Every structure is written in structure tokens, then in C-alpha cells.
């Protein structure tokens, strides 16, 4: 029995005792709901105090009278569609309530219920049902959908890690055997050794990104936040990608507002921008341009990376930030992609109280935008303004092409 189930059982026992006492003490008129004309006079009336007890519970709570009518239901029960009007909407819960009323035995079951009258979405719930006085039945329904989703994500992550690690490791084993068998052929040894280097680099990159992702999930950058100069973040991230860009004759362009600041962790922000620029370079044709621009938008700082690459199909846009998700499996493996880069970007943005969005069209390139809250000074005013620390000249290195102007580079400018 896990902690959540034990807590649910304890809450159910306490609530049942309180509800039973309140029902016994409030059979007189004047409660939250007047009995229907056709109901017998001994049907309990839910009092204001009993309603208050049910409303403060985290679980969805439902009280049924002996005719299966809803005496009282919490807002969550209505929000999840468990109750419609004055009746239970779930046949499974209704059948469970009738069984408990008949034999008096308290039951707890795990169920999957429809989220609504339409669609295929389901709610994973744990229902605890107990009989009270006068044929009244109490239902406590705990939503476990998010917990189930997290468990599924964790299982998928472990499975994906195992698969992704197995591929380069298996390749290295086969290549090592090939090198050993071709010891008398120097040309074959050189060819196999070069391939081993590629696979070893891929394995090293995968392990490093897994470590980065693990650190992002365990460390809160705002717990020890410092003032971060966005100009420095862009300079360092772009500089880390110059070698790959030069190899494909891709021009890295920077521009927008200078002197912007946020509060957070500089290495994490550099990691996020570098991943976006690296992706843009990887999936862009030779001879194109990749632009990194910054601007202030009200109380937010926006970092935008725009490319002239192959673009992302519309069907994949909603999933590209998932761990190990690749739009094109074959192409991603050929370029050495791990499928973790955009997941890292999303975690960095979320950890800093921001988000990341994407616009893309196949054949026209992509635009990724990281939005972060401006840093605040001691008076609560934003410190991320262009006039704070702007120098007379452009602070970016001479090796990086600069775009003048205070607005981000538009797609037309590329």
C-alpha cells in the first residue's frame, strides 16, 4: 500500500465518521438542499457544516441518498464530470455504491472513467465507498491520472535510455571485432577506427545530455539565482556552435536589444541557447543563415533562434519537446542527434519561470523563442532594460555577424 492510498483510507475513515455524525444531527429542514416532494421525510438533508467539510477535501466527494440521488457533491466531482444534475454519470461508480449500500462493506477500487461525454480521454481514479446512516453512501474519488502519466513517462524514459545506449555500445563492440579481424589490412583498420570514433562521440554526447537533463530536474536555478547578462549568454552559445556552422558555411547572425538581464543560472541558459543554435545548424542546408536575436517584451526577455532549415511537419510540432522524440529517425541518427536537446531547452525555460514556443513550416525553416521573466531590482522594478548596461559599441565578438536595430530579425530579413 503506497502513501497516497494509505492517506486516502485515513481520510475516508475520518470523513465517514464526521459525515455520519453530521447527518444524524441534521435531519431537520433548513439544510443545503430541501427534500423533493416525493421523497420520504426521513431522507437526510445536507447541512451547511457538512457541505463545508466535504468542500475542503482534495478528493472529489459525493453523497448519495438511498434512491441514488446526489445529496451533495464537491465542485471537483462536477468538474470531472462524475456528477451531472443530481445523478452519478458513471455506471461503474453507481454499481459500486449500490453494492456497498446493500452489504455495508466498504470498498476501494481503481477505475478508468471517461473524462467527458465526448472523446477518448480517460480519468484514472481510486474510489473509496462507504455506507452511512439511513442508506446514505459516501464516495471519495481521488484523481490519479497525473500520477499514472508520470509513471508511464518514467517507464518510457528508462526504456528509451536503455535502447539509445544499446545502439552505440553495440556498434562499438562490432567495430572492435572488425578491427581485430582486419589487423592485416591498414586501410580497413583506419575505416573501422574512424567509425568507432563517431560512435564513441555519439555515446559521449548521449551520456552528457542525460547528465544535463538529470541536473536540470534536480536543481532549482531560482534557489540561488544570479543576475545573468543575456548578451554574454548569446555570445558564449554562438561561439560554441561556430565550428559546426563553419563546416557547413552557415552564417551565424546576432542582433536585437543589448543590455538585457534575467535572474537565473547562466550555464543552464547557455546550454539551452546552444542546443537551439546547434539544432538550427544541423538541420539547415549549407550556405544559409541562423539568426539569434533578443528583445524586451513588457516584463519578459525573448531569445529567438531562426533558421532557413528543413522545417518541422505540423503533426510533429506538439511532440518535439518530448525526450528522445525525433521527427526523422534516420536523419537524426545520421546527424548524431540524441532527441534530448529540445527537452533540455524546455526544462531550462520552465525552471526559470518561462517557456519555449516554436513556429515552423516544412521547407521554410523554424523559429524557436525562449521567453524568460526580466530580472527585478530591490525595488521590484525590471532590470532587463536596454539602457541599463548598453555599451557604445556592439559587445558581440568580431567573428559573429551583427544585425543592427532594436527589433529581432524577421524571417523576411533572412
PDB file of N, CA and C in Angstrom, residues 272-350:
ATOM      1  N   UNK A 272      20.750  25.969 -23.097  1.00  0.00           N
ATOM      2  CA  UNK A 272      19.501  25.993 -23.850  1.00  0.00           C
ATOM      3  C   UNK A 272      19.681  26.684 -25.200  1.00  0.00           C
ATOM      4  N   UNK A 273      20.313  27.864 -25.201  1.00  0.00           N
ATOM      5  CA  UNK A 273      20.509  28.592 -26.458  1.00  0.00           C
ATOM      6  C   UNK A 273      21.440  27.823 -27.375  1.00  0.00           C
ATOM      7  N   UNK A 274      22.489  27.238 -26.824  1.00  0.00           N
ATOM      8  CA  UNK A 274      23.411  26.440 -27.652  1.00  0.00           C
ATOM      9  C   UNK A 274      22.689  25.280 -28.320  1.00  0.00           C
ATOM     10  N   UNK A 275      21.806  24.612 -27.583  1.00  0.00           N
ATOM     11  CA  UNK A 275      21.066  23.494 -28.177  1.00  0.00           C
ATOM     12  C   UNK A 275      20.192  23.961 -29.335  1.00  0.00           C
ATOM     13  N   UNK A 276      19.548  25.131 -29.178  1.00  0.00           N
ATOM     14  CA  UNK A 276      18.711  25.644 -30.267  1.00  0.00           C
ATOM     15  C   UNK A 276      19.551  26.013 -31.487  1.00  0.00           C
ATOM     16  N   UNK A 277      20.682  26.676 -31.262  1.00  0.00           N
ATOM     17  CA  UNK A 277      21.550  27.057 -32.377  1.00  0.00           C
ATOM     18  C   UNK A 277      22.142  25.818 -33.040  1.00  0.00           C
ATOM     19  N   UNK A 278      22.556  24.856 -32.221  1.00  0.00           N
ATOM     20  CA  UNK A 278      23.134  23.626 -32.768  1.00  0.00           C
ATOM     21  C   UNK A 278      22.107  22.883 -33.612  1.00  0.00           C
ATOM     22  N   UNK A 279      20.852  22.807 -33.138  1.00  0.00           N
ATOM     23  CA  UNK A 279      19.787  22.178 -33.930  1.00  0.00           C
ATOM     24  C   UNK A 279      19.576  22.918 -35.248  1.00  0.00           C
ATOM     25  N   UNK A 280      19.573  24.253 -35.180  1.00  0.00           N
ATOM     26  CA  UNK A 280      19.367  25.053 -36.383  1.00  0.00           C
ATOM     27  C   UNK A 280      20.470  24.794 -37.406  1.00  0.00           C
ATOM     28  N   UNK A 281      21.700  24.715 -36.939  1.00  0.00           N
ATOM     29  CA  UNK A 281      22.825  24.441 -37.846  1.00  0.00           C
ATOM     30  C   UNK A 281      22.724  23.034 -38.427  1.00  0.00           C
ATOM     31  N   UNK A 282      22.390  22.085 -37.582  1.00  0.00           N
ATOM     32  CA  UNK A 282      22.333  20.678 -38.012  1.00  0.00           C
ATOM     33  C   UNK A 282      21.292  20.467 -39.098  1.00  0.00           C
ATOM     34  N   UNK A 283      20.140  21.111 -38.970  1.00  0.00           N
ATOM     35  CA  UNK A 283      19.036  20.851 -39.902  1.00  0.00           C
ATOM     36  C   UNK A 283      18.836  21.968 -40.920  1.00  0.00           C
ATOM     37  N   UNK A 284      19.908  22.719 -41.187  1.00  0.00           N
ATOM     38  CA  UNK A 284      19.857  23.760 -42.208  1.00  0.00           C
ATOM     39  C   UNK A 284      20.796  23.405 -43.352  1.00  0.00           C
ATOM     40  N   UNK A 285      20.424  23.736 -44.580  1.00  0.00           N
ATOM     41  CA  UNK A 285      21.316  23.476 -45.723  1.00  0.00           C
ATOM     42  C   UNK A 285      22.567  24.342 -45.647  1.00  0.00           C
ATOM     43  N   UNK A 286      23.615  23.912 -46.332  1.00  0.00           N
ATOM     44  CA  UNK A 286      24.857  24.680 -46.393  1.00  0.00           C
ATOM     45  C   UNK A 286      24.609  26.024 -47.067  1.00  0.00           C
ATOM     46  N   UNK A 287      25.325  27.039 -46.595  1.00  0.00           N
ATOM     47  CA  UNK A 287      25.231  28.348 -47.200  1.00  0.00           C
ATOM     48  C   UNK A 287      24.078  29.202 -46.715  1.00  0.00           C
ATOM     49  N   UNK A 288      23.331  28.771 -45.720  1.00  0.00           N
ATOM     50  CA  UNK A 288      22.195  29.552 -45.207  1.00  0.00           C
ATOM     51  C   UNK A 288      22.627  30.346 -43.974  1.00  0.00           C
ATOM     52  N   UNK A 289      21.646  30.965 -43.299  1.00  0.00           N
ATOM     53  CA  UNK A 289      21.940  31.753 -42.112  1.00  0.00           C
ATOM     54  C   UNK A 289      21.068  31.317 -40.946  1.00  0.00           C
ATOM     55  N   UNK A 290      21.628  31.457 -39.746  1.00  0.00           N
ATOM     56  CA  UNK A 290      20.908  31.225 -38.498  1.00  0.00           C
ATOM     57  C   UNK A 290      21.008  32.503 -37.673  1.00  0.00           C
ATOM     58  N   UNK A 291      19.869  33.026 -37.244  1.00  0.00           N
ATOM     59  CA  UNK A 291      19.843  34.284 -36.503  1.00  0.00           C
ATOM     60  C   UNK A 291      19.464  34.054 -35.049  1.00  0.00           C
ATOM     61  N   UNK A 292      20.198  34.697 -34.148  1.00  0.00           N
ATOM     62  CA  UNK A 292      19.879  34.685 -32.718  1.00  0.00           C
ATOM     63  C   UNK A 292      19.606  36.127 -32.312  1.00  0.00           C
ATOM     64  N   UNK A 293      18.398  36.423 -31.902  1.00  0.00           N
ATOM     65  CA  UNK A 293      18.027  37.788 -31.563  1.00  0.00           C
ATOM     66  C   UNK A 293      17.422  37.864 -30.172  1.00  0.00           C
ATOM     67  N   UNK A 294      17.498  39.038 -29.575  1.00  0.00           N
ATOM     68  CA  UNK A 294      16.952  39.251 -28.234  1.00  0.00           C
ATOM     69  C   UNK A 294      16.117  40.529 -28.237  1.00  0.00           C
ATOM     70  N   UNK A 295      15.110  40.551 -27.376  1.00  0.00           N
ATOM     71  CA  UNK A 295      14.317  41.764 -27.226  1.00  0.00           C
ATOM     72  C   UNK A 295      13.576  41.732 -25.901  1.00  0.00           C
ATOM     73  N   UNK A 296      13.146  42.907 -25.491  1.00  0.00           N
ATOM     74  CA  UNK A 296      12.331  43.049 -24.288  1.00  0.00           C
ATOM     75  C   UNK A 296      10.869  43.138 -24.711  1.00  0.00           C
ATOM     76  N   UNK A 297      10.007  42.353 -24.113  1.00  0.00           N
ATOM     77  CA  UNK A 297       8.575  42.379 -24.391  1.00  0.00           C
ATOM     78  C   UNK A 297       7.845  42.515 -23.063  1.00  0.00           C
ATOM     79  N   UNK A 298       7.494  43.755 -22.704  1.00  0.00           N
ATOM     80  CA  UNK A 298       6.885  44.032 -21.400  1.00  0.00           C
ATOM     81  C   UNK A 298       7.814  43.560 -20.281  1.00  0.00           C
ATOM     82  N   UNK A 299       7.360  42.600 -19.475  1.00  0.00           N
ATOM     83  CA  UNK A 299       8.190  42.130 -18.366  1.00  0.00           C
ATOM     84  C   UNK A 299       8.947  40.858 -18.719  1.00  0.00           C
ATOM     85  N   UNK A 300       9.070  40.556 -20.005  1.00  0.00           N
ATOM     86  CA  UNK A 300       9.739  39.333 -20.453  1.00  0.00           C
ATOM     87  C   UNK A 300      10.936  39.667 -21.331  1.00  0.00           C
ATOM     88  N   UNK A 301      11.917  38.788 -21.317  1.00  0.00           N
ATOM     89  CA  UNK A 301      13.028  38.822 -22.262  1.00  0.00           C
ATOM     90  C   UNK A 301      12.836  37.654 -23.227  1.00  0.00           C
ATOM     91  N   UNK A 302      12.884  37.949 -24.516  1.00  0.00           N
ATOM     92  CA  UNK A 302      12.691  36.916 -25.537  1.00  0.00           C
ATOM     93  C   UNK A 302      14.000  36.650 -26.272  1.00  0.00           C
ATOM     94  N   UNK A 303      14.384  35.378 -26.315  1.00  0.00           N
ATOM     95  CA  UNK A 303      15.530  34.903 -27.077  1.00  0.00           C
ATOM     96  C   UNK A 303      14.999  34.085 -28.247  1.00  0.00           C
ATOM     97  N   UNK A 304      15.284  34.512 -29.461  1.00  0.00           N
ATOM     98  CA  UNK A 304      14.724  33.854 -30.638  1.00  0.00           C
ATOM     99  C   UNK A 304      15.837  33.313 -31.527  1.00  0.00           C
ATOM    100  N   UNK A 305      15.694  32.070 -31.956  1.00  0.00           N
ATOM    101  CA  UNK A 305      16.633  31.439 -32.885  1.00  0.00           C
ATOM    102  C   UNK A 305      15.854  31.068 -34.148  1.00  0.00           C
ATOM    103  N   UNK A 306      16.254  31.648 -35.273  1.00  0.00           N
ATOM    104  CA  UNK A 306      15.546  31.457 -36.544  1.00  0.00           C
ATOM    105  C   UNK A 306      16.495  30.855 -37.570  1.00  0.00           C
ATOM    106  N   UNK A 307      16.029  29.863 -38.302  1.00  0.00           N
ATOM    107  CA  UNK A 307      16.866  29.239 -39.323  1.00  0.00           C
ATOM    108  C   UNK A 307      16.126  29.162 -40.653  1.00  0.00           C
ATOM    109  N   UNK A 308      16.848  28.734 -41.675  1.00  0.00           N
ATOM    110  CA  UNK A 308      16.289  28.526 -43.011  1.00  0.00           C
ATOM    111  C   UNK A 308      16.356  27.043 -43.364  1.00  0.00           C
ATOM    112  N   UNK A 309      16.087  26.210 -42.352  1.00  0.00           N
ATOM    113  CA  UNK A 309      16.262  24.767 -42.496  1.00  0.00           C
ATOM    114  C   UNK A 309      15.088  24.047 -43.115  1.00  0.00           C
ATOM    115  N   UNK A 310      15.034  22.745 -42.849  1.00  0.00           N
ATOM    116  CA  UNK A 310      14.047  21.877 -43.499  1.00  0.00           C
ATOM    117  C   UNK A 310      12.663  22.020 -42.890  1.00  0.00           C
ATOM    118  N   UNK A 311      12.568  22.650 -41.712  1.00  0.00           N
ATOM    119  CA  UNK A 311      11.264  22.823 -41.074  1.00  0.00           C
ATOM    120  C   UNK A 311      10.783  21.563 -40.385  1.00  0.00           C
ATOM    121  N   UNK A 312       9.661  21.699 -39.687  1.00  0.00           N
ATOM    122  CA  UNK A 312       9.086  20.598 -38.908  1.00  0.00           C
ATOM    123  C   UNK A 312       7.659  20.364 -39.374  1.00  0.00           C
ATOM    124  N   UNK A 313       7.295  19.120 -39.680  1.00  0.00           N
ATOM    125  CA  UNK A 313       5.907  18.842 -40.066  1.00  0.00           C
ATOM    126  C   UNK A 313       4.941  19.242 -38.958  1.00  0.00           C
ATOM    127  N   UNK A 314       3.780  19.717 -39.349  1.00  0.00           N
ATOM    128  CA  UNK A 314       2.793  20.183 -38.368  1.00  0.00           C
ATOM    129  C   UNK A 314       2.407  19.090 -37.387  1.00  0.00           C
ATOM    130  N   UNK A 315       2.352  17.839 -37.859  1.00  0.00           N
ATOM    131  CA  UNK A 315       1.928  16.738 -36.989  1.00  0.00           C
ATOM    132  C   UNK A 315       2.935  16.464 -35.874  1.00  0.00           C
ATOM    133  N   UNK A 316       4.173  16.941 -36.025  1.00  0.00           N
ATOM    134  CA  UNK A 316       5.214  16.653 -35.042  1.00  0.00           C
ATOM    135  C   UNK A 316       5.486  17.806 -34.089  1.00  0.00           C
ATOM    136  N   UNK A 317       4.950  18.987 -34.374  1.00  0.00           N
ATOM    137  CA  UNK A 317       5.320  20.165 -33.592  1.00  0.00           C
ATOM    138  C   UNK A 317       4.979  19.995 -32.113  1.00  0.00           C
ATOM    139  N   UNK A 318       3.824  19.399 -31.810  1.00  0.00           N
ATOM    140  CA  UNK A 318       3.414  19.261 -30.407  1.00  0.00           C
ATOM    141  C   UNK A 318       4.289  18.275 -29.632  1.00  0.00           C
ATOM    142  N   UNK A 319       5.071  17.439 -30.326  1.00  0.00           N
ATOM    143  CA  UNK A 319       5.822  16.392 -29.636  1.00  0.00           C
ATOM    144  C   UNK A 319       7.335  16.616 -29.628  1.00  0.00           C
ATOM    145  N   UNK A 320       7.809  17.660 -30.294  1.00  0.00           N
ATOM    146  CA  UNK A 320       9.256  17.784 -30.461  1.00  0.00           C
ATOM    147  C   UNK A 320       9.997  18.035 -29.152  1.00  0.00           C
ATOM    148  N   UNK A 321       9.285  18.473 -28.098  1.00  0.00           N
ATOM    149  CA  UNK A 321       9.957  18.715 -26.825  1.00  0.00           C
ATOM    150  C   UNK A 321       9.946  17.483 -25.922  1.00  0.00           C
ATOM    151  N   UNK A 322       9.416  16.367 -26.411  1.00  0.00           N
ATOM    152  CA  UNK A 322       9.444  15.126 -25.637  1.00  0.00           C
ATOM    153  C   UNK A 322      10.837  14.515 -25.686  1.00  0.00           C
ATOM    154  N   UNK A 323      11.194  13.841 -24.624  1.00  0.00           N
ATOM    155  CA  UNK A 323      12.503  13.180 -24.574  1.00  0.00           C
ATOM    156  C   UNK A 323      12.602  12.104 -25.647  1.00  0.00           C
ATOM    157  N   UNK A 324      13.715  12.105 -26.350  1.00  0.00           N
ATOM    158  CA  UNK A 324      14.056  11.110 -27.370  1.00  0.00           C
ATOM    159  C   UNK A 324      13.155  11.161 -28.604  1.00  0.00           C
ATOM    160  N   UNK A 325      12.270  12.139 -28.682  1.00  0.00           N
ATOM    161  CA  UNK A 325      11.412  12.207 -29.870  1.00  0.00           C
ATOM    162  C   UNK A 325      12.203  12.797 -31.027  1.00  0.00           C
ATOM    163  N   UNK A 326      12.151  12.125 -32.163  1.00  0.00           N
ATOM    164  CA  UNK A 326      12.830  12.591 -33.368  1.00  0.00           C
ATOM    165  C   UNK A 326      11.820  12.697 -34.496  1.00  0.00           C
ATOM    166  N   UNK A 327      11.860  13.812 -35.214  1.00  0.00           N
ATOM    167  CA  UNK A 327      10.953  13.982 -36.346  1.00  0.00           C
ATOM    168  C   UNK A 327      11.286  12.984 -37.436  1.00  0.00           C
ATOM    169  N   UNK A 328      12.572  12.855 -37.738  1.00  0.00           N
ATOM    170  CA  UNK A 328      13.039  11.924 -38.766  1.00  0.00           C
ATOM    171  C   UNK A 328      14.102  11.049 -38.121  1.00  0.00           C
ATOM    172  N   UNK A 329      13.739   9.816 -37.786  1.00  0.00           N
ATOM    173  CA  UNK A 329      14.655   8.932 -37.069  1.00  0.00           C
ATOM    174  C   UNK A 329      15.957   8.717 -37.832  1.00  0.00           C
ATOM    175  N   UNK A 330      15.840   8.425 -39.138  1.00  0.00           N
ATOM    176  CA  UNK A 330      17.032   8.108 -39.931  1.00  0.00           C
ATOM    177  C   UNK A 330      17.955   9.324 -40.036  1.00  0.00           C
ATOM    178  N   UNK A 331      17.370  10.498 -40.320  1.00  0.00           N
ATOM    179  CA  UNK A 331      18.188  11.700 -40.466  1.00  0.00           C
ATOM    180  C   UNK A 331      18.811  12.101 -39.139  1.00  0.00           C
ATOM    181  N   UNK A 332      18.056  11.955 -38.064  1.00  0.00           N
ATOM    182  CA  UNK A 332      18.575  12.337 -36.759  1.00  0.00           C
ATOM    183  C   UNK A 332      19.754  11.466 -36.368  1.00  0.00           C
ATOM    184  N   UNK A 333      19.666  10.166 -36.640  1.00  0.00           N
ATOM    185  CA  UNK A 333      20.781   9.286 -36.317  1.00  0.00           C
ATOM    186  C   UNK A 333      21.990   9.617 -37.192  1.00  0.00           C
ATOM    187  N   UNK A 334      21.741   9.961 -38.448  1.00  0.00           N
ATOM    188  CA  UNK A 334      22.837  10.284 -39.354  1.00  0.00           C
ATOM    189  C   UNK A 334      23.577  11.545 -38.910  1.00  0.00           C
ATOM    190  N   UNK A 335      22.859  12.484 -38.309  1.00  0.00           N
ATOM    191  CA  UNK A 335      23.484  13.721 -37.855  1.00  0.00           C
ATOM    192  C   UNK A 335      23.959  13.639 -36.409  1.00  0.00           C
ATOM    193  N   UNK A 336      23.736  12.502 -35.765  1.00  0.00           N
ATOM    194  CA  UNK A 336      24.199  12.328 -34.391  1.00  0.00           C
ATOM    195  C   UNK A 336      23.260  12.848 -33.334  1.00  0.00           C
ATOM    196  N   UNK A 337      22.012  13.140 -33.703  1.00  0.00           N
ATOM    197  CA  UNK A 337      21.059  13.664 -32.739  1.00  0.00           C
ATOM    198  C   UNK A 337      20.655  12.624 -31.716  1.00  0.00           C
ATOM    199  N   UNK A 338      20.407  13.090 -30.470  1.00  0.00           N
ATOM    200  CA  UNK A 338      20.001  12.172 -29.403  1.00  0.00           C
ATOM    201  C   UNK A 338      18.515  12.264 -29.091  1.00  0.00           C
ATOM    202  N   UNK A 339      17.857  13.322 -29.549  1.00  0.00           N
ATOM    203  CA  UNK A 339      16.450  13.504 -29.223  1.00  0.00           C
ATOM    204  C   UNK A 339      16.229  14.113 -27.848  1.00  0.00           C
ATOM    205  N   UNK A 340      17.305  14.607 -27.215  1.00  0.00           N
ATOM    206  CA  UNK A 340      17.188  15.197 -25.877  1.00  0.00           C
ATOM    207  C   UNK A 340      17.374  16.713 -25.869  1.00  0.00           C
ATOM    208  N   UNK A 341      17.907  17.265 -26.944  1.00  0.00           N
ATOM    209  CA  UNK A 341      18.257  18.679 -26.966  1.00  0.00           C
ATOM    210  C   UNK A 341      17.090  19.600 -26.675  1.00  0.00           C
ATOM    211  N   UNK A 342      15.968  19.402 -27.362  1.00  0.00           N
ATOM    212  CA  UNK A 342      14.815  20.282 -27.159  1.00  0.00           C
ATOM    213  C   UNK A 342      14.146  20.035 -25.813  1.00  0.00           C
ATOM    214  N   UNK A 343      14.230  18.813 -25.314  1.00  0.00           N
ATOM    215  CA  UNK A 343      13.712  18.528 -23.976  1.00  0.00           C
ATOM    216  C   UNK A 343      14.491  19.316 -22.929  1.00  0.00           C
ATOM    217  N   UNK A 344      15.813  19.416 -23.122  1.00  0.00           N
ATOM    218  CA  UNK A 344      16.646  20.209 -22.213  1.00  0.00           C
ATOM    219  C   UNK A 344      16.263  21.682 -22.286  1.00  0.00           C
ATOM    220  N   UNK A 345      16.024  22.182 -23.505  1.00  0.00           N
ATOM    221  CA  UNK A 345      15.615  23.577 -23.670  1.00  0.00           C
ATOM    222  C   UNK A 345      14.320  23.852 -22.898  1.00  0.00           C
ATOM    223  N   UNK A 346      13.370  22.965 -23.035  1.00  0.00           N
ATOM    224  CA  UNK A 346      12.083  23.133 -22.344  1.00  0.00           C
ATOM    225  C   UNK A 346      12.270  23.157 -20.827  1.00  0.00           C
ATOM    226  N   UNK A 347      13.108  22.245 -20.299  1.00  0.00           N
ATOM    227  CA  UNK A 347      13.326  22.196 -18.854  1.00  0.00           C
ATOM    228  C   UNK A 347      14.003  23.472 -18.357  1.00  0.00           C
ATOM    229  N   UNK A 348      14.985  23.977 -19.107  1.00  0.00           N
ATOM    230  CA  UNK A 348      15.672  25.204 -18.693  1.00  0.00           C
ATOM    231  C   UNK A 348      14.683  26.361 -18.637  1.00  0.00           C
ATOM    232  N   UNK A 349      13.867  26.506 -19.683  1.00  0.00           N
ATOM    233  CA  UNK A 349      12.884  27.593 -19.710  1.00  0.00           C
ATOM    234  C   UNK A 349      11.899  27.471 -18.555  1.00  0.00           C
ATOM    235  N   UNK A 350      11.374  26.278 -18.331  1.00  0.00           N
ATOM    236  CA  UNK A 350      10.416  26.069 -17.240  1.00  0.00           C
ATOM    237  C   UNK A 350      11.049  26.347 -15.872  1.00  0.00           C
TER     238      UNK A 350
END
